[in-house]
Amino acid sequence: MTSIRGGPPAPTRPARLRLHPLDAVAVALALAGAVCVATGLLPRPDAAATLGRILPLLLFLGTVVVLAELAAAAGVFDVLASRLAVAARGSWRALFALCVGFVATTTVVLNLDTTAVLLTPVLLALAVTLRTAVAPLAVTTVWLANTASLLLPVSNLTNLLAADRIGLDPLAYAKVMWLPQLAVLAVTTVLLWCFWWRRDRPADGRFRPPAVHRPNDPVLYRTALAGCLLLVGATLAGVPVGLASAVATGLLVLAFVIRSPGTLRPALLPWRLLVFVAGLFLVIQTIGQHGLNDLMAWLAGPDGGVWGALRASGTGVLSANVVNNLPAYLAGEAVLPAHDRQRLLALLVGTNIGPLALPWASLATLLWLERCRAARVTIPMTRFLLTSAALALLGTLAATAALLLTT
């Protein structure tokens, strides 16, 4: 760049590398985990066993996020969102029902972090297009990202851990969790309508439907849609989730290599999430061996039955909001025997639904807040925290009660 007076080029300062706060957290956790192993706080055989266990999970996480990002680039979510708005025919109530179904399905099929990262900007943009209140659509995304993540192992990383621990394949897992999932979805739907959608609906309950979004490349759009369906079908057929997501993602990557190679870039790989999970596992296992396991055992108690299940789910809610849902589940899992299926799944219910009470309790909620801030959308925080706490409490109770009927 030359100066205005035509002199020699002005000196430029090298750009500073600025880490996002979540990047810094991920790197810090990875370093802390390495220190735990290097100092002997976590014996190396234990660390190796832990890393061996989570390698398939990391493969799934890495590939499914790339799959979701490419599906978004192909226009899958934009097309579906616009078609929902058209299908609602201008009815606010119908739009509410369709958005709940859309977000819940995405969470079940592609996991809660995909919903938080990719559907949040889509629904925020949809609200702007429809010239309606933004908050109801935004809260729908984050609430269902958490509460719709019970049905399948792929819906949440904690589900994958639980299914592996108690030895349930995806169909067997779904047979146990379908009723808890329906119960918490019912609670979520009622509270969403009462606290957000009814309060912020247009004056006459109507909006002007938009035109259907047309993908730039119909071939990529159809390939991306097929890739998502392939992931679901392969998972339900019993194919290991890491292999299923890797194959589906590989097919979509190949399609982009042929038709849109410029879209493929290193930033698509969610290194932050992978480093965060690996470091977190090592750190939590270390802390567990030095006192956390004893605390969690005391909180969960020794008893089974109705009281034992309620206590396990309550322990999940409390610990998730003190730290985060993933370390809370890991710590609870370490003190509950693998044969105690009912209490392990009750703990899972608490760590999946309970984190809604506070923003830092779930990575999905943190990612959602980041997307809202990037879009310059302000959510009324007091109202959000109070209503989310109500959902965390009522949703956990409903899902735990339903779990008692299926286990």
XYZ file of N, CA, C and O in Angstrom, residues 58-161:
416
model
N -13.278 -39.162 19.084
C -12.653 -38.020 18.417
C -12.820 -38.116 16.902
O -13.022 -37.098 16.225
N -12.730 -39.334 16.370
C -12.959 -39.519 14.932
C -14.371 -39.102 14.565
O -14.590 -38.403 13.563
N -15.329 -39.513 15.374
C -16.716 -39.125 15.112
C -16.894 -37.616 15.190
O -17.491 -36.992 14.301
N -16.393 -37.014 16.271
C -16.556 -35.573 16.437
C -15.939 -34.794 15.284
O -16.547 -33.883 14.730
N -14.724 -35.157 14.933
C -14.038 -34.431 13.870
C -14.740 -34.541 12.540
O -14.908 -33.548 11.820
N -15.205 -35.745 12.192
C -15.831 -35.933 10.883
C -17.255 -35.400 10.841
O -17.674 -34.845 9.821
N -18.014 -35.541 11.927
C -19.407 -35.101 11.872
C -19.502 -33.582 11.822
O -20.421 -33.021 11.195
N -18.569 -32.877 12.448
C -18.577 -31.422 12.367
C -18.241 -30.967 10.943
O -18.867 -30.043 10.409
N -17.278 -31.638 10.308
C -16.960 -31.311 8.911
C -18.162 -31.599 8.018
O -18.508 -30.814 7.125
N -18.831 -32.728 8.262
C -20.039 -33.064 7.500
C -21.091 -31.975 7.634
O -21.691 -31.529 6.641
N -21.313 -31.513 8.864
C -22.318 -30.488 9.096
C -21.932 -29.158 8.456
O -22.775 -28.457 7.876
N -20.659 -28.796 8.550
C -20.197 -27.537 7.947
C -20.384 -27.570 6.425
O -20.834 -26.587 5.822
N -20.033 -28.678 5.802
C -20.185 -28.783 4.355
C -21.661 -28.849 3.958
O -22.050 -28.322 2.912
N -22.473 -29.489 4.786
C -23.914 -29.503 4.511
C -24.480 -28.086 4.561
O -25.330 -27.701 3.744
N -23.992 -27.294 5.519
C -24.427 -25.897 5.594
C -23.958 -25.120 4.368
O -24.707 -24.316 3.791
N -22.707 -25.359 3.947
C -22.183 -24.677 2.760
C -22.961 -25.058 1.511
O -23.109 -24.248 0.579
N -23.480 -26.280 1.474
C -24.267 -26.733 0.327
C -25.692 -26.201 0.365
O -26.452 -26.412 -0.587
N -26.068 -25.539 1.447
C -27.386 -24.926 1.543
C -28.461 -25.784 2.159
O -29.646 -25.411 2.134
N -28.082 -26.922 2.762
C -29.087 -27.835 3.310
C -29.941 -27.163 4.372
O -31.181 -27.202 4.330
N -29.303 -26.507 5.345
C -30.058 -25.916 6.442
C -30.861 -24.703 5.989
O -31.988 -24.479 6.450
N -30.306 -23.910 5.094
C -31.034 -22.739 4.596
C -32.281 -23.154 3.820
O -33.344 -22.544 3.951
N -32.146 -24.184 2.999
C -33.297 -24.669 2.231
C -34.383 -25.186 3.166
O -35.573 -24.853 3.024
N -33.981 -26.011 4.141
C -34.967 -26.581 5.052
C -35.651 -25.503 5.883
O -36.872 -25.546 6.097
N -34.882 -24.523 6.364
C -35.471 -23.457 7.177
C -36.468 -22.637 6.369
O -37.562 -22.308 6.852
N -36.127 -22.291 5.140
C -37.051 -21.498 4.322
C -38.293 -22.304 3.972
O -39.410 -21.766 3.931
N -38.121 -23.597 3.757
C -39.289 -24.426 3.461
C -40.205 -24.564 4.671
O -41.432 -24.674 4.528
N -39.619 -24.574 5.855
C -40.444 -24.580 7.062
C -41.294 -23.320 7.128
O -42.489 -23.379 7.448
N -40.668 -22.169 6.871
C -41.400 -20.906 6.918
C -42.514 -20.874 5.874
O -43.611 -20.381 6.135
N -42.233 -21.400 4.689
C -43.263 -21.454 3.651
C -44.384 -22.409 4.054
O -45.571 -22.116 3.886
N -43.995 -23.574 4.600
C -44.986 -24.572 5.010
C -45.899 -24.056 6.115
O -47.055 -24.481 6.225
N -45.384 -23.140 6.935
C -46.207 -22.582 8.017
C -47.315 -21.676 7.496
O -48.259 -21.370 8.238
N -47.207 -21.206 6.247
C -48.247 -20.395 5.594
C -48.608 -19.156 6.400
O -49.775 -18.786 6.521
N -47.599 -18.548 6.975
C -47.823 -17.297 7.678
C -48.330 -17.442 9.100
O -48.552 -16.443 9.788
N -48.490 -18.665 9.590
C -49.001 -18.894 10.949
C -47.851 -18.985 11.943
O -46.956 -19.818 11.782
N -47.875 -18.150 12.970
C -46.840 -18.160 14.003
C -46.845 -19.479 14.774
O -45.790 -20.031 15.092
N -48.042 -20.016 15.056
C -48.135 -21.295 15.767
C -47.532 -22.434 14.933
O -46.807 -23.287 15.444
N -47.867 -22.434 13.640
C -47.339 -23.487 12.773
C -45.827 -23.367 12.643
O -45.107 -24.381 12.641
N -45.318 -22.149 12.556
C -43.864 -21.953 12.477
C -43.196 -22.468 13.740
O -42.127 -23.095 13.678
N -43.809 -22.222 14.872
C -43.271 -22.716 16.143
C -43.139 -24.236 16.124
O -42.077 -24.798 16.430
N -44.217 -24.926 15.728
C -44.196 -26.390 15.709
C -43.146 -26.918 14.731
O -42.406 -27.870 15.036
N -43.042 -26.291 13.570
C -42.093 -26.753 12.566
C -40.646 -26.486 12.994
O -39.756 -27.318 12.751
N -40.388 -25.343 13.624
C -39.031 -25.045 14.100
C -38.613 -26.001 15.203
O -37.462 -26.466 15.235
N -39.537 -26.323 16.102
C -39.227 -27.282 17.160
C -38.852 -28.630 16.549
O -37.854 -29.257 16.931
N -39.638 -29.086 15.571
C -39.341 -30.361 14.927
C -38.024 -30.338 14.167
O -37.243 -31.301 14.222
N -37.753 -29.237 13.480
C -36.524 -29.101 12.687
C -35.288 -29.123 13.575
O -34.333 -29.875 13.334
N -35.290 -28.332 14.635
C -34.116 -28.250 15.516
C -33.927 -29.553 16.287
O -32.794 -30.039 16.445
N -35.034 -30.128 16.765
C -34.925 -31.385 17.504
C -34.368 -32.494 16.618
O -33.495 -33.270 17.042
N -34.831 -32.582 15.388
C -34.350 -33.616 14.464
C -32.871 -33.436 14.155
O -32.102 -34.410 14.122
N -32.459 -32.191 13.928
C -31.045 -31.928 13.650
C -30.174 -32.340 14.830
O -29.097 -32.923 14.663
N -30.630 -32.045 16.042
C -29.865 -32.411 17.234
C -29.739 -33.923 17.358
O -28.658 -34.453 17.631
N -30.840 -34.625 17.165
C -30.829 -36.083 17.278
C -29.887 -36.703 16.259
O -29.102 -37.608 16.564
N -29.928 -36.190 15.025
C -29.201 -36.815 13.926
C -27.729 -36.402 13.884
O -26.846 -37.229 13.652
N -27.439 -35.116 14.104
C -26.084 -34.598 13.890
C -25.393 -34.115 15.159
O -24.292 -33.609 15.090
N -26.013 -34.206 16.293
C -25.525 -33.855 17.630
C -25.746 -32.391 17.986
O -25.949 -31.536 17.123
N -25.701 -32.121 19.280
C -26.088 -30.819 19.813
C -25.142 -29.688 19.415
O -25.581 -28.545 19.233
N -23.854 -29.967 19.249
C -22.926 -28.901 18.879
C -23.178 -28.417 17.453
O -23.021 -27.235 17.154
N -23.583 -29.326 16.576
C -23.960 -28.925 15.224
C -25.148 -27.976 15.256
O -25.183 -26.959 14.554
N -26.132 -28.301 16.076
C -27.298 -27.418 16.209
C -26.871 -26.042 16.692
O -27.298 -25.017 16.135
N -26.044 -26.005 17.721
C -25.640 -24.721 18.289
C -24.828 -23.895 17.303
O -25.029 -22.681 17.175
N -23.923 -24.545 16.572
C -23.015 -23.813 15.691
C -23.673 -23.425 14.377
O -23.528 -22.299 13.896
N -24.420 -24.352 13.772
C -24.897 -24.139 12.412
C -26.349 -23.681 12.312
O -26.690 -22.894 11.426
N -27.211 -24.168 13.185
C -28.612 -23.753 13.082
C -28.860 -22.390 13.703
O -29.800 -21.695 13.309
N -28.046 -21.998 14.676
C -28.261 -20.689 15.303
C -28.248 -19.554 14.282
O -29.212 -18.783 14.215
N -27.194 -19.406 13.457
C -27.232 -18.314 12.477
C -28.347 -18.462 11.453
O -28.888 -17.458 10.964
N -28.721 -19.703 11.116
C -29.804 -19.907 10.146
C -31.129 -19.379 10.700
O -31.865 -18.647 10.021
N -31.450 -19.726 11.940
C -32.719 -19.277 12.510
C -32.703 -17.791 12.851
O -33.740 -17.122 12.778
N -31.528 -17.268 13.215
C -31.439 -15.827 13.441
C -31.715 -15.073 12.140
O -32.457 -14.080 12.121
N -31.123 -15.556 11.045
C -31.356 -14.917 9.751
C -32.803 -15.080 9.316
O -33.391 -14.166 8.709
N -33.402 -16.225 9.634
C -34.812 -16.442 9.286
C -35.713 -15.446 10.001
O -36.649 -14.899 9.407
N -35.417 -15.182 11.279
C -36.216 -14.207 12.028
C -36.115 -12.818 11.409
O -37.116 -12.094 11.322
N -34.915 -12.451 10.978
C -34.733 -11.148 10.339
C -35.505 -11.091 9.023
O -36.182 -10.105 8.711
N -35.443 -12.168 8.249
C -36.157 -12.222 6.973
C -37.663 -12.093 7.173
O -38.357 -11.402 6.410
N -38.179 -12.745 8.204
C -39.615 -12.713 8.479
C -40.044 -11.451 9.213
O -41.240 -11.222 9.397
N -39.038 -10.653 9.669
C -39.304 -9.431 10.428
C -40.113 -9.732 11.696
O -41.077 -9.060 12.035
N -39.669 -10.773 12.392
C -40.288 -11.162 13.655
C -39.244 -11.072 14.761
O -38.064 -10.826 14.511
N -39.668 -11.288 16.009
C -38.745 -11.263 17.142
C -37.687 -12.349 16.977
O -37.987 -13.482 16.572
N -36.443 -12.017 17.303
C -35.335 -12.951 17.125
C -35.212 -13.908 18.310
O -34.890 -15.091 18.137
N -35.480 -13.440 19.518
C -35.232 -14.229 20.723
C -35.931 -15.587 20.726
O -35.317 -16.591 21.102
N -37.204 -15.700 20.325
C -37.834 -17.030 20.361
C -37.111 -18.065 19.515
O -36.931 -19.211 19.947
N -36.680 -17.678 18.322
C -35.991 -18.639 17.466
C -34.607 -18.967 18.009
O -34.153 -20.119 17.944
N -33.943 -17.964 18.579
C -32.618 -18.200 19.154
C -32.697 -19.153 20.343
O -31.898 -20.093 20.463
N -33.634 -18.930 21.235
C -33.761 -19.772 22.431
C -34.206 -21.183 22.045
O -33.772 -22.168 22.660
N -35.035 -21.305 21.023
C -35.430 -22.629 20.537
C -34.202 -23.454 20.175
O -34.110 -24.646 20.492
N -33.242 -22.810 19.536
C -32.030 -23.513 19.114
C -31.252 -24.048 20.304
O -30.893 -25.232 20.356
N -30.974 -23.216 21.283
C -30.111 -23.650 22.387
C -30.845 -24.591 23.337
O -30.244 -25.539 23.867
N -32.125 -24.358 23.567
C -32.850 -25.266 24.444
C -32.909 -26.674 23.862
O -32.615 -27.654 24.541
N -33.276 -26.779 22.591
C -33.404 -28.100 21.981
C -32.045 -28.729 21.681
O -31.944 -29.956 21.596
N -31.012 -27.910 21.533
C -29.675 -28.478 21.392
C -29.327 -29.319 22.613
O -28.644 -30.343 22.513
N -29.796 -28.901 23.766
C -29.520 -29.639 24.997
C -30.573 -30.714 25.277
O -30.239 -31.865 25.558
N -31.849 -30.360 25.192
C -32.881 -31.306 25.632
C -33.237 -32.359 24.599
O -33.828 -33.385 24.953
N -32.895 -32.138 23.313
C -33.191 -33.148 22.291
C -32.010 -34.075 22.052
O -31.974 -34.788 21.052
N -31.062 -34.086 22.962
C -29.821 -34.849 22.745
C -29.780 -36.157 23.530
O -28.707 -36.647 23.877
N -30.946 -36.754 23.794
C -30.980 -37.998 24.565
C -31.193 -39.243 23.718
O -30.780 -40.333 24.109
N -31.827 -39.121 22.549
C -32.399 -40.286 21.882
C -31.382 -41.259 21.314
O -31.537 -42.478 21.435
N -30.337 -40.761 20.652
C -29.368 -41.640 19.994
C -27.967 -41.403 20.559
O -27.669 -40.296 21.024
N -27.096 -42.402 20.490
C -25.720 -42.179 20.954
C -25.027 -41.020 20.240
O -24.242 -40.295 20.859
N -25.303 -40.825 18.939
C -24.612 -39.773 18.193
C -25.079 -38.376 18.573
O -24.451 -37.387 18.202
N -26.192 -38.265 19.308
C -26.745 -36.951 19.614
C -25.881 -36.151 20.581
O -25.975 -34.926 20.631
N -25.057 -36.822 21.350
C -24.263 -36.145 22.381
C -23.057 -37.024 22.707
O -23.179 -38.254 22.764
N -21.928 -36.395 22.933
C -20.724 -37.152 23.289
C -20.939 -37.958 24.558
O -20.467 -39.096 24.668
N -21.657 -37.412 25.522
C -21.916 -38.159 26.750
C -22.738 -39.416 26.471
O -22.562 -40.438 27.133
N -23.631 -39.369 25.482
C -24.405 -40.557 25.117
C -23.495 -41.666 24.592
O -23.695 -42.844 24.890
N -22.520 -41.274 23.773
C -21.579 -42.259 23.250
C -20.825 -42.947 24.385
O -20.615 -44.166 24.374
N -20.433 -42.160 25.372
C -19.723 -42.725 26.517
C -20.627 -43.672 27.304
O -20.208 -44.770 27.700
